[in-house]
Every structure is written in structure tokens, then in C-alpha cells.
One Martini backbone bead per residue (centre of mass of N, CA, C, O) as a GRO file, in nm:
protein
  375
    1UNK     BB    1  29.472  -5.945  -4.308
    2UNK     BB    2  29.512  -6.252  -4.293
    3UNK     BB    3  29.432  -6.319  -4.586
    4UNK     BB    4  29.653  -6.152  -4.726
    5UNK     BB    5  29.891  -6.289  -4.592
    6UNK     BB    6  29.830  -6.572  -4.699
    7UNK     BB    7  29.864  -6.510  -4.997
    8UNK     BB    8  30.154  -6.403  -4.984
    9UNK     BB    9  30.276  -6.658  -4.854
   10UNK     BB   10  30.203  -6.861  -5.076
   11UNK     BB   11  30.385  -6.726  -5.292
   12UNK     BB   12  30.657  -6.732  -5.131
   13UNK     BB   13  30.635  -7.068  -5.083
   14UNK     BB   14  30.500  -7.209  -5.357
   15UNK     BB   15  30.216  -7.206  -5.366
   16UNK     BB   16  29.919  -7.201  -5.499
   17UNK     BB   17  29.783  -6.984  -5.689
   18UNK     BB   18  29.558  -6.804  -5.791
   19UNK     BB   19  29.352  -6.803  -6.069
   20UNK     BB   20  29.451  -6.540  -6.206
   21UNK     BB   21  29.754  -6.613  -6.226
   22UNK     BB   22  29.719  -6.872  -6.385
   23UNK     BB   23  29.590  -6.746  -6.643
   24UNK     BB   24  29.822  -6.552  -6.702
   25UNK     BB   25  30.038  -6.767  -6.747
   26UNK     BB   26  29.902  -6.910  -6.988
   27UNK     BB   27  29.892  -6.664  -7.178
   28UNK     BB   28  30.199  -6.615  -7.191
   29UNK     BB   29  30.270  -6.894  -7.301
   30UNK     BB   30  30.108  -6.876  -7.564
   31UNK     BB   31  30.253  -6.629  -7.680
   32UNK     BB   32  30.537  -6.750  -7.683
   33UNK     BB   33  30.474  -6.995  -7.862
   34UNK     BB   34  30.375  -6.831  -8.108
   35UNK     BB   35  30.638  -6.676  -8.155
   36UNK     BB   36  30.813  -6.926  -8.206
   37UNK     BB   37  30.656  -7.034  -8.450
   38UNK     BB   38  30.683  -6.783  -8.625
   39UNK     BB   39  30.992  -6.779  -8.633
   40UNK     BB   40  31.025  -7.058  -8.763
   41UNK     BB   41  30.871  -6.990  -9.025
   42UNK     BB   42  31.054  -6.755  -9.119
   43UNK     BB   43  31.324  -6.919  -9.138
   44UNK     BB   44  31.209  -7.112  -9.373
   45UNK     BB   45  31.128  -6.849  -9.556
   46UNK     BB   46  31.284  -6.801  -9.826
   47UNK     BB   47  31.399  -6.592 -10.059
   48UNK     BB   48  31.346  -6.640 -10.411
   49UNK     BB   49  31.571  -6.623 -10.689
   50UNK     BB   50  31.542  -6.617 -11.030
   51UNK     BB   51  31.839  -6.688 -11.234
   52UNK     BB   52  31.964  -6.600 -11.552
   53UNK     BB   53  32.203  -6.697 -11.766
   54UNK     BB   54  32.424  -6.669 -12.062
   55UNK     BB   55  32.535  -6.928 -11.994
   56UNK     BB   56  32.617  -7.228 -12.078
   57UNK     BB   57  32.591  -7.532 -12.008
   58UNK     BB   58  32.917  -7.656 -11.898
   59UNK     BB   59  33.060  -7.411 -11.859
   60UNK     BB   60  33.272  -7.233 -11.670
   61UNK     BB   61  33.083  -6.996 -11.622
   62UNK     BB   62  32.838  -7.158 -11.508
   63UNK     BB   63  32.977  -7.312 -11.282
   64UNK     BB   64  33.056  -7.061 -11.120
   65UNK     BB   65  32.771  -6.943 -11.090
   66UNK     BB   66  32.639  -7.182 -10.948
   67UNK     BB   67  32.818  -7.187 -10.697
   68UNK     BB   68  32.748  -6.905 -10.600
   69UNK     BB   69  32.442  -6.933 -10.570
   70UNK     BB   70  32.457  -7.164 -10.352
   71UNK     BB   71  32.599  -6.971 -10.126
   72UNK     BB   72  32.375  -6.759 -10.035
   73UNK     BB   73  32.201  -6.900  -9.823
   74UNK     BB   74  32.421  -6.925  -9.604
   75UNK     BB   75  32.514  -6.621  -9.603
   76UNK     BB   76  32.197  -6.533  -9.523
   77UNK     BB   77  32.071  -6.739  -9.317
   78UNK     BB   78  31.819  -6.831  -9.515
   79UNK     BB   79  31.682  -6.562  -9.656
   80UNK     BB   80  31.842  -6.623  -9.936
   81UNK     BB   81  31.782  -6.746 -10.277
   82UNK     BB   82  31.953  -6.887 -10.560
   83UNK     BB   83  31.806  -6.974 -10.872
   84UNK     BB   84  31.964  -7.119 -11.135
   85UNK     BB   85  32.013  -7.060 -11.498
   86UNK     BB   86  32.069  -7.124 -11.807
   87UNK     BB   87  32.063  -7.073 -12.113
   88UNK     BB   88  31.721  -7.089 -12.221
   89UNK     BB   89  31.554  -7.219 -11.979
   90UNK     BB   90  31.337  -6.973 -11.978
   91UNK     BB   91  31.468  -6.776 -12.172
   92UNK     BB   92  31.531  -6.795 -12.517
   93UNK     BB   93  31.642  -6.495 -12.517
   94UNK     BB   94  31.744  -6.177 -12.468
   95UNK     BB   95  31.471  -6.037 -12.487
   96UNK     BB   96  31.326  -6.236 -12.294
   97UNK     BB   97  31.507  -6.181 -12.051
   98UNK     BB   98  31.446  -5.886 -12.005
   99UNK     BB   99  31.133  -5.928 -11.972
  100UNK     BB  100  31.133  -6.142 -11.742
  101UNK     BB  101  31.242  -5.942 -11.527
  102UNK     BB  102  31.032  -5.714 -11.556
  103UNK     BB  103  30.774  -5.930 -11.516
  104UNK     BB  104  30.867  -6.170 -11.293
  105UNK     BB  105  30.963  -6.451 -11.394
  106UNK     BB  106  31.222  -6.316 -11.312
  107UNK     BB  107  31.457  -6.166 -11.078
  108UNK     BB  108  31.717  -6.234 -11.264
  109UNK     BB  109  32.046  -6.154 -11.423
  110UNK     BB  110  32.347  -6.284 -11.624
  111UNK     BB  111  32.482  -6.077 -11.837
  112UNK     BB  112  32.585  -5.915 -12.109
  113UNK     BB  113  32.568  -5.582 -12.107
  114UNK     BB  114  32.569  -5.523 -12.425
  115UNK     BB  115  32.282  -5.644 -12.507
  116UNK     BB  116  32.123  -5.344 -12.452
  117UNK     BB  117  32.173  -5.135 -12.686
  118UNK     BB  118  31.873  -5.123 -12.808
  119UNK     BB  119  31.744  -5.030 -12.518
  120UNK     BB  120  32.036  -4.920 -12.387
  121UNK     BB  121  32.266  -4.719 -12.509
  122UNK     BB  122  32.459  -4.695 -12.256
  123UNK     BB  123  32.560  -5.002 -12.258
  124UNK     BB  124  32.810  -4.963 -12.449
  125UNK     BB  125  32.957  -4.816 -12.180
  126UNK     BB  126  32.935  -5.086 -11.968
  127UNK     BB  127  33.141  -5.199 -12.170
  128UNK     BB  128  33.364  -5.273 -12.370
  129UNK     BB  129  33.511  -5.088 -12.637
  130UNK     BB  130  33.655  -4.960 -12.897
  131UNK     BB  131  33.942  -4.828 -12.754
  132UNK     BB  132  33.891  -4.836 -12.469
  133UNK     BB  133  33.902  -4.938 -12.180
  134UNK     BB  134  34.149  -5.229 -12.112
  135UNK     BB  135  34.115  -5.261 -11.791
  136UNK     BB  136  33.965  -5.384 -11.519
  137UNK     BB  137  34.045  -5.155 -11.311
  138UNK     BB  138  33.914  -4.924 -11.472
  139UNK     BB  139  33.618  -5.016 -11.431
  140UNK     BB  140  33.616  -5.019 -11.124
  141UNK     BB  141  33.684  -4.721 -11.094
  142UNK     BB  142  33.435  -4.602 -11.241
  143UNK     BB  143  33.217  -4.740 -11.072
  144UNK     BB  144  33.341  -4.703 -10.754
  145UNK     BB  145  33.490  -4.386 -10.791
  146UNK     BB  146  33.305  -4.211 -11.038
  147UNK     BB  147  32.973  -4.276 -11.047
  148UNK     BB  148  32.874  -4.510 -11.250
  149UNK     BB  149  32.687  -4.680 -11.075
  150UNK     BB  150  32.473  -4.468 -11.006
  151UNK     BB  151  32.401  -4.400 -11.300
  152UNK     BB  152  32.315  -4.683 -11.385
  153UNK     BB  153  32.082  -4.713 -11.182
  154UNK     BB  154  31.920  -4.477 -11.290
  155UNK     BB  155  31.872  -4.600 -11.569
  156UNK     BB  156  31.743  -4.880 -11.487
  157UNK     BB  157  31.497  -4.771 -11.329
  158UNK     BB  158  31.328  -4.697 -11.592
  159UNK     BB  159  31.296  -5.039 -11.628
  160UNK     BB  160  31.266  -5.186 -11.343
  161UNK     BB  161  31.577  -5.192 -11.255
  162UNK     BB  162  31.871  -5.343 -11.085
  163UNK     BB  163  32.207  -5.261 -11.069
  164UNK     BB  164  32.435  -5.413 -10.884
  165UNK     BB  165  32.690  -5.521 -11.077
  166UNK     BB  166  32.986  -5.593 -11.192
  167UNK     BB  167  33.141  -5.871 -11.391
  168UNK     BB  168  33.422  -6.010 -11.436
  169UNK     BB  169  33.570  -6.184 -11.718
  170UNK     BB  170  33.690  -6.088 -12.025
  171UNK     BB  171  33.809  -6.129 -12.329
  172UNK     BB  172  33.761  -6.088 -12.669
  173UNK     BB  173  33.803  -6.315 -12.945
  174UNK     BB  174  33.952  -6.421 -13.260
  175UNK     BB  175  33.868  -6.672 -13.494
  176UNK     BB  176  34.057  -6.802 -13.779
  177UNK     BB  177  34.123  -6.928 -14.109
  178UNK     BB  178  34.309  -6.672 -14.131
  179UNK     BB  179  34.555  -6.458 -14.128
  180UNK     BB  180  34.612  -6.168 -13.898
  181UNK     BB  181  34.859  -5.889 -13.905
  182UNK     BB  182  34.644  -5.666 -13.987
  183UNK     BB  183  34.399  -5.450 -14.071
  184UNK     BB  184  34.420  -5.506 -14.379
  185UNK     BB  185  34.340  -5.819 -14.354
  186UNK     BB  186  34.023  -5.769 -14.307
  187UNK     BB  187  33.958  -5.722 -14.583
  188UNK     BB  188  33.668  -5.911 -14.689
  189UNK     BB  189  33.572  -6.025 -14.437
  190UNK     BB  190  33.369  -6.265 -14.254
  191UNK     BB  191  33.238  -6.163 -13.932
  192UNK     BB  192  33.166  -6.250 -13.613
  193UNK     BB  193  32.992  -6.000 -13.426
  194UNK     BB  194  32.885  -5.776 -13.254
  195UNK     BB  195  32.698  -5.533 -13.252
  196UNK     BB  196  32.700  -5.215 -13.302
  197UNK     BB  197  32.991  -5.065 -13.243
  198UNK     BB  198  33.171  -5.300 -13.325
  199UNK     BB  199  33.066  -5.336 -13.615
  200UNK     BB  200  33.118  -5.044 -13.713
  201UNK     BB  201  33.427  -5.055 -13.696
  202UNK     BB  202  33.484  -5.298 -13.876
  203UNK     BB  203  33.354  -5.166 -14.131
  204UNK     BB  204  33.591  -4.954 -14.169
  205UNK     BB  205  33.776  -5.230 -14.266
  206UNK     BB  206  33.594  -5.417 -14.468
  207UNK     BB  207  33.385  -5.569 -14.298
  208UNK     BB  208  33.166  -5.840 -14.279
  209UNK     BB  209  32.900  -5.851 -14.066
  210UNK     BB  210  32.784  -6.090 -13.814
  211UNK     BB  211  32.496  -6.214 -13.636
  212UNK     BB  212  32.541  -6.461 -13.373
  213UNK     BB  213  32.486  -6.703 -13.184
  214UNK     BB  214  32.689  -6.907 -13.009
  215UNK     BB  215  32.562  -7.186 -13.121
  216UNK     BB  216  32.628  -7.090 -13.443
  217UNK     BB  217  32.938  -7.071 -13.489
  218UNK     BB  218  33.057  -7.347 -13.549
  219UNK     BB  219  32.890  -7.419 -13.807
  220UNK     BB  220  32.981  -7.167 -13.966
  221UNK     BB  221  33.281  -7.240 -13.969
  222UNK     BB  222  33.260  -7.528 -14.083
  223UNK     BB  223  33.109  -7.428 -14.359
  224UNK     BB  224  33.222  -7.124 -14.440
  225UNK     BB  225  33.021  -6.869 -14.395
  226UNK     BB  226  33.268  -6.787 -14.223
  227UNK     BB  227  33.602  -6.669 -14.144
  228UNK     BB  228  33.520  -6.550 -13.856
  229UNK     BB  229  33.516  -6.527 -13.481
  230UNK     BB  230  33.364  -6.394 -13.220
  231UNK     BB  231  33.395  -6.419 -12.863
  232UNK     BB  232  33.532  -6.506 -12.610
  233UNK     BB  233  33.755  -6.675 -12.448
  234UNK     BB  234  33.965  -6.943 -12.451
  235UNK     BB  235  33.821  -7.138 -12.258
  236UNK     BB  236  33.537  -7.142 -12.391
  237UNK     BB  237  33.622  -7.175 -12.691
  238UNK     BB  238  33.740  -7.455 -12.651
  239UNK     BB  239  33.479  -7.593 -12.549
  240UNK     BB  240  33.337  -7.515 -12.840
  241UNK     BB  241  33.561  -7.605 -13.076
  242UNK     BB  242  33.742  -7.391 -13.241
  243UNK     BB  243  34.002  -7.563 -13.311
  244UNK     BB  244  33.846  -7.740 -13.537
  245UNK     BB  245  33.772  -7.460 -13.739
  246UNK     BB  246  34.054  -7.320 -13.673
  247UNK     BB  247  34.405  -7.158 -13.693
  248UNK     BB  248  34.349  -6.864 -13.567
  249UNK     BB  249  34.454  -6.599 -13.333
  250UNK     BB  250  34.347  -6.270 -13.246
  251UNK     BB  251  34.553  -6.015 -13.129
  252UNK     BB  252  34.699  -5.778 -12.982
  253UNK     BB  253  34.920  -5.640 -12.837
  254UNK     BB  254  35.118  -5.683 -12.601
  255UNK     BB  255  34.880  -5.723 -12.332
  256UNK     BB  256  34.649  -5.744 -12.570
  257UNK     BB  257  34.387  -5.937 -12.661
  258UNK     BB  258  34.188  -5.680 -12.723
  259UNK     BB  259  34.061  -5.396 -12.923
  260UNK     BB  260  33.726  -5.428 -12.896
  261UNK     BB  261  33.697  -5.639 -12.614
  262UNK     BB  262  33.887  -5.643 -12.329
  263UNK     BB  263  33.619  -5.588 -12.118
  264UNK     BB  264  33.375  -5.818 -12.081
  265UNK     BB  265  33.101  -5.746 -11.921
  266UNK     BB  266  32.914  -5.836 -11.659
  267UNK     BB  267  32.611  -5.899 -11.453
  268UNK     BB  268  32.381  -5.801 -11.193
  269UNK     BB  269  32.027  -5.813 -11.249
  270UNK     BB  270  31.726  -5.682 -11.106
  271UNK     BB  271  31.437  -5.634 -10.996
  272UNK     BB  272  31.307  -5.373 -10.827
  273UNK     BB  273  31.101  -5.534 -10.666
  274UNK     BB  274  31.297  -5.742 -10.546
  275UNK     BB  275  31.492  -5.542 -10.413
  276UNK     BB  276  31.270  -5.393 -10.228
  277UNK     BB  277  31.189  -5.671 -10.063
  278UNK     BB  278  31.453  -5.637  -9.917
  279UNK     BB  279  31.675  -5.577  -9.697
  280UNK     BB  280  31.942  -5.376  -9.643
  281UNK     BB  281  32.123  -5.611  -9.551
  282UNK     BB  282  32.081  -5.788  -9.803
  283UNK     BB  283  32.169  -5.585 -10.012
  284UNK     BB  284  32.461  -5.563  -9.908
  285UNK     BB  285  32.533  -5.856  -9.948
  286UNK     BB  286  32.494  -5.866 -10.255
  287UNK     BB  287  32.693  -5.648 -10.331
  288UNK     BB  288  32.942  -5.783 -10.201
  289UNK     BB  289  32.924  -6.053 -10.357
  290UNK     BB  290  32.967  -5.940 -10.641
  291UNK     BB  291  33.254  -5.835 -10.591
  292UNK     BB  292  33.375  -6.107 -10.516
  293UNK     BB  293  33.287  -6.270 -10.765
  294UNK     BB  294  33.429  -6.107 -10.981
  295UNK     BB  295  33.713  -6.194 -10.901
  296UNK     BB  296  33.679  -6.502 -10.911
  297UNK     BB  297  33.584  -6.524 -11.202
  298UNK     BB  298  33.824  -6.394 -11.341
  299UNK     BB  299  34.058  -6.573 -11.226
  300UNK     BB  300  33.951  -6.847 -11.317
  301UNK     BB  301  33.954  -6.781 -11.624
  302UNK     BB  302  34.254  -6.709 -11.650
  303UNK     BB  303  34.357  -6.989 -11.578
  304UNK     BB  304  34.207  -7.133 -11.813
  305UNK     BB  305  34.341  -6.978 -12.044
  306UNK     BB  306  34.624  -7.090 -12.015
  307UNK     BB  307  34.541  -7.380 -12.072
  308UNK     BB  308  34.399  -7.332 -12.347
  309UNK     BB  309  34.645  -7.224 -12.509
  310UNK     BB  310  34.794  -7.494 -12.500
  311UNK     BB  311  34.576  -7.647 -12.659
  312UNK     BB  312  34.580  -7.483 -12.914
  313UNK     BB  313  34.876  -7.535 -12.976
  314UNK     BB  314  34.851  -7.849 -12.989
  315UNK     BB  315  34.633  -7.813 -13.237
  316UNK     BB  316  34.784  -7.572 -13.429
  317UNK     BB  317  34.749  -7.295 -13.332
  318UNK     BB  318  34.785  -6.941 -13.417
  319UNK     BB  319  34.924  -6.642 -13.312
  320UNK     BB  320  34.816  -6.314 -13.391
  321UNK     BB  321  34.934  -5.966 -13.415
  322UNK     BB  322  34.874  -5.658 -13.349
  323UNK     BB  323  34.969  -5.337 -13.345
  324UNK     BB  324  35.012  -5.030 -13.211
  325UNK     BB  325  34.934  -4.887 -13.472
  326UNK     BB  326  34.665  -5.029 -13.503
  327UNK     BB  327  34.540  -4.922 -13.242
  328UNK     BB  328  34.550  -4.620 -13.323
  329UNK     BB  329  34.377  -4.652 -13.577
  330UNK     BB  330  34.130  -4.771 -13.436
  331UNK     BB  331  34.071  -4.528 -13.250
  332UNK     BB  332  34.018  -4.320 -13.474
  333UNK     BB  333  33.770  -4.482 -13.586
  334UNK     BB  334  33.602  -4.495 -13.308
  335UNK     BB  335  33.539  -4.210 -13.195
  336UNK     BB  336  33.296  -4.124 -13.375
  337UNK     BB  337  33.122  -4.367 -13.269
  338UNK     BB  338  33.100  -4.289 -12.981
  339UNK     BB  339  32.938  -4.022 -13.040
  340UNK     BB  340  32.699  -4.144 -13.179
  341UNK     BB  341  32.607  -4.300 -12.921
  342UNK     BB  342  32.602  -4.064 -12.716
  343UNK     BB  343  32.370  -3.906 -12.900
  344UNK     BB  344  32.109  -4.077 -12.835
  345UNK     BB  345  32.140  -3.981 -12.521
  346UNK     BB  346  32.188  -3.861 -12.205
  347UNK     BB  347  32.293  -4.123 -12.077
  348UNK     BB  348  32.523  -4.185 -12.272
  349UNK     BB  349  32.672  -3.918 -12.226
  350UNK     BB  350  32.723  -3.949 -11.920
  351UNK     BB  351  32.904  -4.198 -11.937
  352UNK     BB  352  33.120  -4.090 -12.133
  353UNK     BB  353  33.211  -3.853 -11.958
  354UNK     BB  354  33.343  -4.024 -11.740
  355UNK     BB  355  33.547  -4.168 -11.936
  356UNK     BB  356  33.691  -3.922 -12.054
  357UNK     BB  357  33.805  -3.817 -11.790
  358UNK     BB  358  33.982  -4.069 -11.753
  359UNK     BB  359  34.133  -4.101 -12.036
  360UNK     BB  360  34.253  -3.790 -12.007
  361UNK     BB  361  34.409  -3.865 -11.786
  362UNK     BB  362  34.744  -3.907 -11.706
  363UNK     BB  363  34.703  -4.200 -11.581
  364UNK     BB  364  34.623  -4.288 -11.884
  365UNK     BB  365  34.634  -4.142 -12.183
  366UNK     BB  366  34.451  -4.220 -12.447
  367UNK     BB  367  34.348  -3.919 -12.474
  368UNK     BB  368  34.283  -3.604 -12.628
  369UNK     BB  369  34.164  -3.308 -12.719
  370UNK     BB  370  34.234  -3.353 -13.019
  371UNK     BB  371  34.080  -3.627 -13.063
  372UNK     BB  372  33.780  -3.465 -12.986
  373UNK     BB  373  33.771  -3.255 -13.186
  374UNK     BB  374  33.432  -3.169 -13.290
  375UNK     BB  375  33.243  -3.370 -13.090
   0.00000   0.00000   0.00000
């Protein structure tokens, strides 16, 4: 009895505890220290995604993308880092870029979505196409409110990819050596345009179409091997020197910069393996950040466009506009080609179905049942 009381009293009064308690205390301390070290190691080991853009280094597009990528590490609390690269830095061309993400050489890409028309036919409907929806908010509505985002992710999953979301960019416009005041003026011209649906519609109006990478456009215009060239919007096109080799800029009717690619979407796409390797919380952060960046990217480029158009004007360039009647004629020529592409597979049809439902709704009113009768 006395010995037990003595032990209890020694603990209560702060005297040295017996050997067993001492060893237990050391063990608990070692466990706690190990846990702290492990936690510190985990905090330092951020997941890094290598992401290549199709923007050339030095352009406003790449500068904006680079700034956004650098912000992700802090926003994720150090858990995720985006290491970005400009066009051709890792993958030499678009085909190589697609494969590099699928094969894990890169974890992500920031392309113009239309680039995959040859690999994913549905992608012609995942960015604006001739006479289709022509306002940025229309595309955001279809993606985020009408199920097009979910359908797109289902399609990309078949290729081992995860489509995070669209990134609003700009309209594509044409710079020409000669004035174009109507669709009739296009006949006989040799113009650089994207391939696929866009080229096919231009060909309906007697245009000889050429496919060239962005870096080859300036010399082709300079040498006169092409009469005109499509590329992106005024801000980037001015940076690329187009005012030095052309005199005219072709727009659609007032309020419409382009009748063939008025909302040229980009996106963030990552490998499905990389996407599944991060937590649901990080996934949600990336999705939210893409939506925020989309708006910032779009608005920053629109501000630069206004400045660039003043520079084009100062350099002597003239804007010519197609008419509303031209736009209606263009749409009639484009609709059969829409359906040719939609009939390439079930995925392409599913995406166009979503868009037809929207374009035929009275809130938009771009087409009627009569317009698509027989297709």
C-alpha cells in the first residue's frame, strides 16, 4: 500500500516517473517528430504539370498564359505547380503536342480546340465554325448550362484526356493584299485558312485555300504566294507584323468581326492520368481557375485589340466589311457542311444536336426548321 501511494504521489508532485512511463514518453515524442517531418516533406513536394501552349513566346497570348500558370502554385497552397512552355518548346507541332500529352511527356496543353478535327471530328463543333454561334456568352451557355462540357469530357476520355474547360480567346480575322467588300470578291483568291470545315466553306466561294503554320504566314504574304491570310485577332496579328505585308482587314457586318470563326476557343486539356492523380479539391480549384482565366484572357486581348486597330489604321490599313446579306448567304453554304462533319461519328452528331437546339431557340433564332430540312 505504501509503495503504491509513493509512486502515485511522486507522479502527482512532478517527481521523476518510473522507467516504463519514461520510455513511453520517448516513443510518443519520436512518433510525433516523425509525423512532423513527414508533413514537412509532403508540403514541399508539389505536383508539377508541364503544360505547353500553342501561343508563340513573346505574344500577348503567351504572356497572359504564363502569368496565370505562375499563379497556380500559390493558389493551391503549394500543392500544384504549372510549368508552362510556348509553342514548339517541347512538342514540335500540333500532332506531337496531342501525343505528348497522351503519352505523359507533357501533363497538359493549351491549344486552339479546332486543331483536333482530324483526330476528334467533334472538335470542329467545340470552337466556332462558319456561321455558327458567334458570341462568347453563347459558347459559355452551351458548355456550362446545356451539357456540352460533360459530353466533351466523355469524348476526350476515349483518348486518355480530360478536357478541363474552354478558354475564351478572340475572333479570327483575315488580312488581305486586296479589298474584299463582298463574298463575290473572294473568288479566285488564294487564302491561308484553317483546314476542315472552315476551308470547305471558303472553297464554296471559289477560294483556293492553303494551310500554313502561324510562323509561315508573314513570309508567304511578303512573297505574294498567298493573297490573304486568316490568323487570330488584331492584337496578335499586329505583333506578327501583318500590317507590313497587307493593306486590308476583312470583317463581317457591324458587331461581327468574323463570319467564319467569330469565337475561336482555346482550352486547357490534361492527361486523364494526371487529372486522376490529384485530389477532388485540387480538381475543383483547377476547374474554377480555368473559368476565371477564360474571362481575364478574353478581356485582356479585347483591350489590346482596340489598341492594335488604332495601330493598323495609323499604318494605312483599311477595314472592309461584308454585309448582313453576305452572312446569310454564307450560312446557307455552311449548313450542308455542318451536317457532313456531324455525320462523321456519333460524338460529332451529339455535339451539333446541342448547338442546333440552342441556335433554333427563339432566344437566338439563327436557324429554322426550314434551314435544316432534309439534312
